[in-house]
Amino acid sequence: MSRSTNSLHLAIALDSAGWHPAAWREPDARPGELFTPKYWVDLIQRAERGLVDFVTIEDGLRLQSDHPLQPDDRADRVRGRLDATLIAARVAPVTSRIGLLPTAIVNHTEPFHLAKAIATIDYASAGRAGIRVQLDGTAEGAAHFGRREIQPLRREDYANLDAPGLRQRLRDSFDEAADYVEVLRRLWDSWEDDAEIRDLATGRFIDRDKLHYIDFEGRWFSVKGPSITPRPPQGQPVVAALGHAEVPYQLIARSTDVGFVTPHSAADATAIIAQIRAQQQAVGRAADTVHVFADLVVFLDREHATAVARKQRLDARAGAEYTSDAEIFVGTPAELADLLLDWHRAGLSGYRLRPAVLPHDLSQITDYLVPELQRRGAFRAAYEANTLRGLLGLSRPANRYAAGAA
Amino acid sequence: MSTSLKQIRLAAGFPGVNNTTVWSDPAAGSQIAFDSFRHVAQTAERGKLDFFFLAEGLRLREHAGKIHDLDIVGRPDTFTVLAALAAVTEHIGLAGTINSTFNEPYEVARQFASLDWLSGGRAAWNVVTSWDAFTGENFRRGGFLPQDQRYERARTFLRTASELWDSWHGDEIVADKETGQFLSTPAPGGFTHEDAHFDINGRFNVPRSPQGRPVILQAGESDEGRDFAATAADVIFSRYSQYDQARAFYADVKNRLPKFGRTRDQLLILPAAGFVLGDTDAEAEEAAREIRLAQVSPATAIRFLEQLWNTDLSGHDPDGPLPAFDPVVSEIGGLVAKGNAGARQLAKSPVALANQWRAKAEAENLTTRELIIEVTGRQSFIGSPATVAAEINRFVQDDASDGFIIGSHLVPGGLDPFVDKVVPLLQERGVFRTEYEGTTLRENLGLAPLGAVTATPVAW
Ligand SMILES: Cc1cc2nc3c(=O)[nH]c(=O)nc-3n(C[C@H](O)[C@H](O)[C@H](O)COP(=O)(O)O)c2cc1C
């Protein structure tokens, strides 16, 4: 068994009742509990029993909608959600190994607040925090904040993100996201690990020479620093982003540790990875690990036909065939294992699986897919590290501000 | 048991960024490890305290252009540490200090609504108004807000957040699997708000939380701050823990309530209070003296002196008399101490205060350090458990307060003796609960339930 096959990584993308709009009506769904802590604790503890690397938690600063740009006024869908960062914090003390990556919308929030929030989850989880950064380019989202003019994307723009006219606008948005991540990373490093000295002789609690102003000045904001929160246990919590086109791939290459992408075949995956590696090269990060995970929506049952029938039933209830930016997989855990290993050879580090229905498809992953992958020698038999960086094979980075740091 | 006795409200303040927190004691633990927060919150819950309280400062304090290094430095993020504490406690309220200048209502409203959901109705918000440009350097808008608008922004921020909380009425989610109806209305959470500070509209995306909105605390001392509390807060956190001052503050604030159409029981007044226990009062006094010396080291005494005198006094002898010359008067932005609410307080009338300090030092024959100890570090309640319990009860029954936000000088174990020794005595007197009465913080504080949400917002 090759080493790369052994090191398959798995993440679970959690979103309310699951990714299918009719998921909440399934027999084991708990739609009345979506706003309770127990619901999230149960799901994430289950994922942890399945030894997955981390969960992501979707979020948004708008009410969910089937329409990409505005409310859809539908009463037959799950609407309303809790702040993902706070869900991650709430779950941190009652889990012990699994990584926690909430989603944050970066164009309406403050990097200073988010940096300390993620650092604090890193403390509460003893080194298992990360963040998935996302942009909200809608006029609706901007109106909730009233602080900036946004030239919103139109519906047809989404199909054509690489068109030259859209490129510059996208590039600006993603440049701002990159600045935001840069500020997060500088703030996490703004305290050296040994800044706290408690020196009785001089009466000093800290050595202030080991605290650093980050003095970030960019096109969209400037941040002075240092953080009010000491450097988190991982040094640098894990940063992730989802991308579907060249400009977002650039953000993945420039700023993240993990990129989520949406290939529809192994060849697709190869092409996307090549783009990301080329971008890494271009920004001087060729030597850094940037894991590329493929996103898949999964409908899993022990019998292939059962999965197919279930999806049909869900689609009928939703009134439309389910579509997604990501590849949709319908079948058995063994069939999914075949696909995962096949695409893995394209150079993917792993997968972010989006369970169509919770908890059903999550249980199929933890109870059947994971054992199947273990049998094939492709997935861990026990957690091999205490921190999320450790699980992802990322070392604890040196502090950029420390004397002698590269 | 007399039913006319007032019930005491007690909260536990996490000892943090402040010179009263002693880090040099061998028993002093981490100020950032989650276990320290867990220990304090769980201890407070063991004592059936009303809530756990966390302060916040959004820029590391500076002194003479350098990061202040003598006190505790560093703290966690407020929302996330409280959400994590919700996982390891069941009943105790979780109160966080969140600034109304360097945040936006949509985000803060959903963070508090989420915290309230994730804690089963235990969230509280201490609305603070630090506005200075120094702090602003960490945020997108910089120091955009003039000082005289800080409460106007706070008021309208809170009003806007309340509109967002009220935008869901609590009966929207039906989640009927059979009929396929998730919502009782297709368009929940609608809001429109327009004023000089906020021009926002759309849909709020967190359903109405168990408490409807967090319990509101306020901690400003100015006339405007008191009015803000009298209109909109459930609890005031004050600095007045000396008996006469406390009674005057209590009367002043409670008397403001009728003007805003509120009754005296709708606003609780909880001063910050430290304590030192001993087997006897004399032992406690001795322990208190030791703690004050640790809290005000010679270097700390000089820094305090420099805060008021607003100039470099590094050559001054801490064991000698106060400086004979007057403080340097300056604008907030020109102060030696930055990001320090206490120093801003001192700067309001520095010369008069210096004269007061000199008079006191002369009358009581105090050195600089001894004087600083007297004016900054004095714990409110010192004595045997019986003495402290009696004193706390006296304050409350005499309308000097409705209770206290108790701080200790030590993380993580400083609160333990209070819970183990003083709380039982208050319970014996019948003035403090032996079991939590309700499930939400609002219920436990004895605050009236919020009225049903109506289409017309409450008048502010
Ligand atoms: C007891 C007390 C505690 C306070 N705690 C904080 C705090 O934790 N963070 C903060 O930014 N401001 C804090 N403040 C500052 C106040 O919120 C307010 O901004 C400041 O006192 C200025 O308002 P004023 O002029 O009405 O006093 C506190 C004030 C008091 C009296």
Short mmCIF file of N, CA, C and O in Angstrom, two decimals, chain A residues 96-132:
data_model
loop_
_atom_site.label_atom_id
_atom_site.label_comp_id
_atom_site.label_asym_id
_atom_site.label_seq_id
_atom_site.Cartn_x
_atom_site.Cartn_y
_atom_site.Cartn_z
N SER A 96 -12.78 15.58 21.74
CA SER A 96 -11.38 15.54 22.15
C SER A 96 -10.36 15.41 21.02
O SER A 96 -9.19 15.69 21.21
N ARG A 97 -10.79 14.99 19.84
CA ARG A 97 -9.81 14.78 18.78
C ARG A 97 -10.16 15.44 17.46
O ARG A 97 -9.29 15.77 16.66
N ILE A 98 -11.44 15.64 17.22
CA ILE A 98 -11.87 16.07 15.90
C ILE A 98 -11.63 17.58 15.71
O ILE A 98 -11.80 18.36 16.65
N GLY A 99 -11.23 17.97 14.51
CA GLY A 99 -11.04 19.38 14.21
C GLY A 99 -12.38 20.08 13.98
O GLY A 99 -13.35 19.46 13.55
N LEU A 100 -12.40 21.37 14.27
CA LEU A 100 -13.65 22.15 14.20
C LEU A 100 -13.43 23.37 13.31
O LEU A 100 -12.68 24.28 13.67
N LEU A 101 -14.06 23.38 12.14
CA LEU A 101 -13.91 24.51 11.22
C LEU A 101 -15.25 25.18 10.93
O LEU A 101 -15.96 24.78 10.02
N PRO A 102 -15.57 26.19 11.70
CA PRO A 102 -16.77 26.96 11.36
C PRO A 102 -16.50 27.80 10.12
O PRO A 102 -15.36 27.99 9.71
N THR A 103 -17.58 28.30 9.53
CA THR A 103 -17.48 29.20 8.38
C THR A 103 -17.62 30.63 8.86
O THR A 103 -18.42 30.91 9.74
N ALA A 104 -16.82 31.53 8.31
CA ALA A 104 -16.99 32.95 8.63
C ALA A 104 -17.08 33.74 7.33
O ALA A 104 -16.35 33.47 6.37
N ILE A 105 -18.00 34.69 7.31
CA ILE A 105 -18.13 35.59 6.16
C ILE A 105 -17.16 36.74 6.39
O ILE A 105 -17.26 37.46 7.39
N VAL A 106 -16.21 36.91 5.48
CA VAL A 106 -15.12 37.82 5.80
C VAL A 106 -15.32 39.26 5.31
O VAL A 106 -14.62 40.15 5.76
N ASN A 107 -16.26 39.46 4.40
CA ASN A 107 -16.35 40.84 3.92
C ASN A 107 -17.25 41.74 4.76
O ASN A 107 -17.32 42.93 4.54
N HIS A 108 -17.93 41.17 5.75
CA HIS A 108 -18.74 42.02 6.63
C HIS A 108 -18.30 41.96 8.09
O HIS A 108 -18.92 42.55 8.95
N THR A 109 -17.26 41.21 8.37
CA THR A 109 -16.87 41.04 9.78
C THR A 109 -15.47 41.60 10.00
O THR A 109 -14.77 41.98 9.05
N GLU A 110 -15.08 41.63 11.26
CA GLU A 110 -13.80 42.22 11.65
C GLU A 110 -12.75 41.13 11.83
O GLU A 110 -12.92 40.24 12.67
N PRO A 111 -11.63 41.21 11.10
CA PRO A 111 -10.59 40.20 11.30
C PRO A 111 -10.09 40.16 12.74
O PRO A 111 -9.73 39.09 13.24
N PHE A 112 -10.08 41.31 13.41
CA PHE A 112 -9.58 41.32 14.79
C PHE A 112 -10.47 40.45 15.68
O PHE A 112 -9.96 39.67 16.50
N HIS A 113 -11.78 40.56 15.52
CA HIS A 113 -12.70 39.75 16.32
C HIS A 113 -12.56 38.26 15.97
O HIS A 113 -12.53 37.40 16.84
N LEU A 114 -12.50 37.98 14.66
CA LEU A 114 -12.45 36.56 14.28
C LEU A 114 -11.15 35.89 14.72
O LEU A 114 -11.15 34.74 15.15
N ALA A 115 -10.04 36.63 14.65
CA ALA A 115 -8.75 36.03 15.04
C ALA A 115 -8.81 35.55 16.49
O ALA A 115 -8.38 34.44 16.81
N LYS A 116 -9.37 36.38 17.38
CA LYS A 116 -9.39 35.97 18.79
C LYS A 116 -10.45 34.90 19.02
O LYS A 116 -10.29 34.05 19.90
N ALA A 117 -11.54 34.92 18.23
CA ALA A 117 -12.57 33.89 18.38
C ALA A 117 -11.99 32.51 18.05
O ALA A 117 -12.17 31.55 18.80
N ILE A 118 -11.27 32.43 16.94
CA ILE A 118 -10.72 31.13 16.54
C ILE A 118 -9.59 30.72 17.49
O ILE A 118 -9.46 29.56 17.87
N ALA A 119 -8.79 31.69 17.93
CA ALA A 119 -7.74 31.38 18.92
C ALA A 119 -8.37 30.81 20.19
O ALA A 119 -7.86 29.86 20.78
N THR A 120 -9.51 31.39 20.59
CA THR A 120 -10.16 30.94 21.81
C THR A 120 -10.73 29.53 21.65
O THR A 120 -10.65 28.71 22.57
N ILE A 121 -11.28 29.22 20.49
CA ILE A 121 -11.74 27.84 20.25
C ILE A 121 -10.53 26.91 20.26
O ILE A 121 -10.61 25.77 20.74
N ASP A 122 -9.41 27.40 19.76
CA ASP A 122 -8.20 26.58 19.78
C ASP A 122 -7.79 26.27 21.22
O ASP A 122 -7.38 25.15 21.52
N TYR A 123 -7.92 27.25 22.11
CA TYR A 123 -7.66 26.98 23.53
C TYR A 123 -8.69 26.00 24.10
O TYR A 123 -8.33 25.03 24.78
N ALA A 124 -9.96 26.25 23.83
CA ALA A 124 -11.02 25.42 24.43
C ALA A 124 -10.97 23.99 23.91
O ALA A 124 -11.45 23.07 24.58
N SER A 125 -10.39 23.79 22.72
CA SER A 125 -10.32 22.45 22.14
C SER A 125 -8.91 21.87 22.22
O SER A 125 -8.65 20.81 21.67
N ALA A 126 -8.01 22.57 22.87
CA ALA A 126 -6.61 22.14 22.96
C ALA A 126 -6.01 21.86 21.59
O ALA A 126 -5.37 20.84 21.36
N GLY A 127 -6.23 22.79 20.66
CA GLY A 127 -5.50 22.71 19.39
C GLY A 127 -6.25 22.08 18.23
O GLY A 127 -5.65 21.45 17.37
N ARG A 128 -7.58 22.27 18.18
CA ARG A 128 -8.34 21.63 17.10
C ARG A 128 -9.16 22.61 16.27
O ARG A 128 -10.08 22.23 15.56
N ALA A 129 -8.80 23.89 16.34
CA ALA A 129 -9.62 24.90 15.65
C ALA A 129 -9.08 25.25 14.27
O ALA A 129 -7.89 25.17 14.00
N GLY A 130 -10.01 25.67 13.44
CA GLY A 130 -9.67 26.22 12.14
C GLY A 130 -10.79 27.13 11.70
O GLY A 130 -11.76 27.34 12.44
N ILE A 131 -10.66 27.65 10.50
CA ILE A 131 -11.70 28.55 10.00
C ILE A 131 -11.82 28.36 8.51
O ILE A 131 -10.83 28.21 7.81
N ARG A 132 -13.05 28.32 8.01
CA ARG A 132 -13.28 28.31 6.58
C ARG A 132 -13.79 29.71 6.23
O ARG A 132 -14.78 30.16 6.78
#
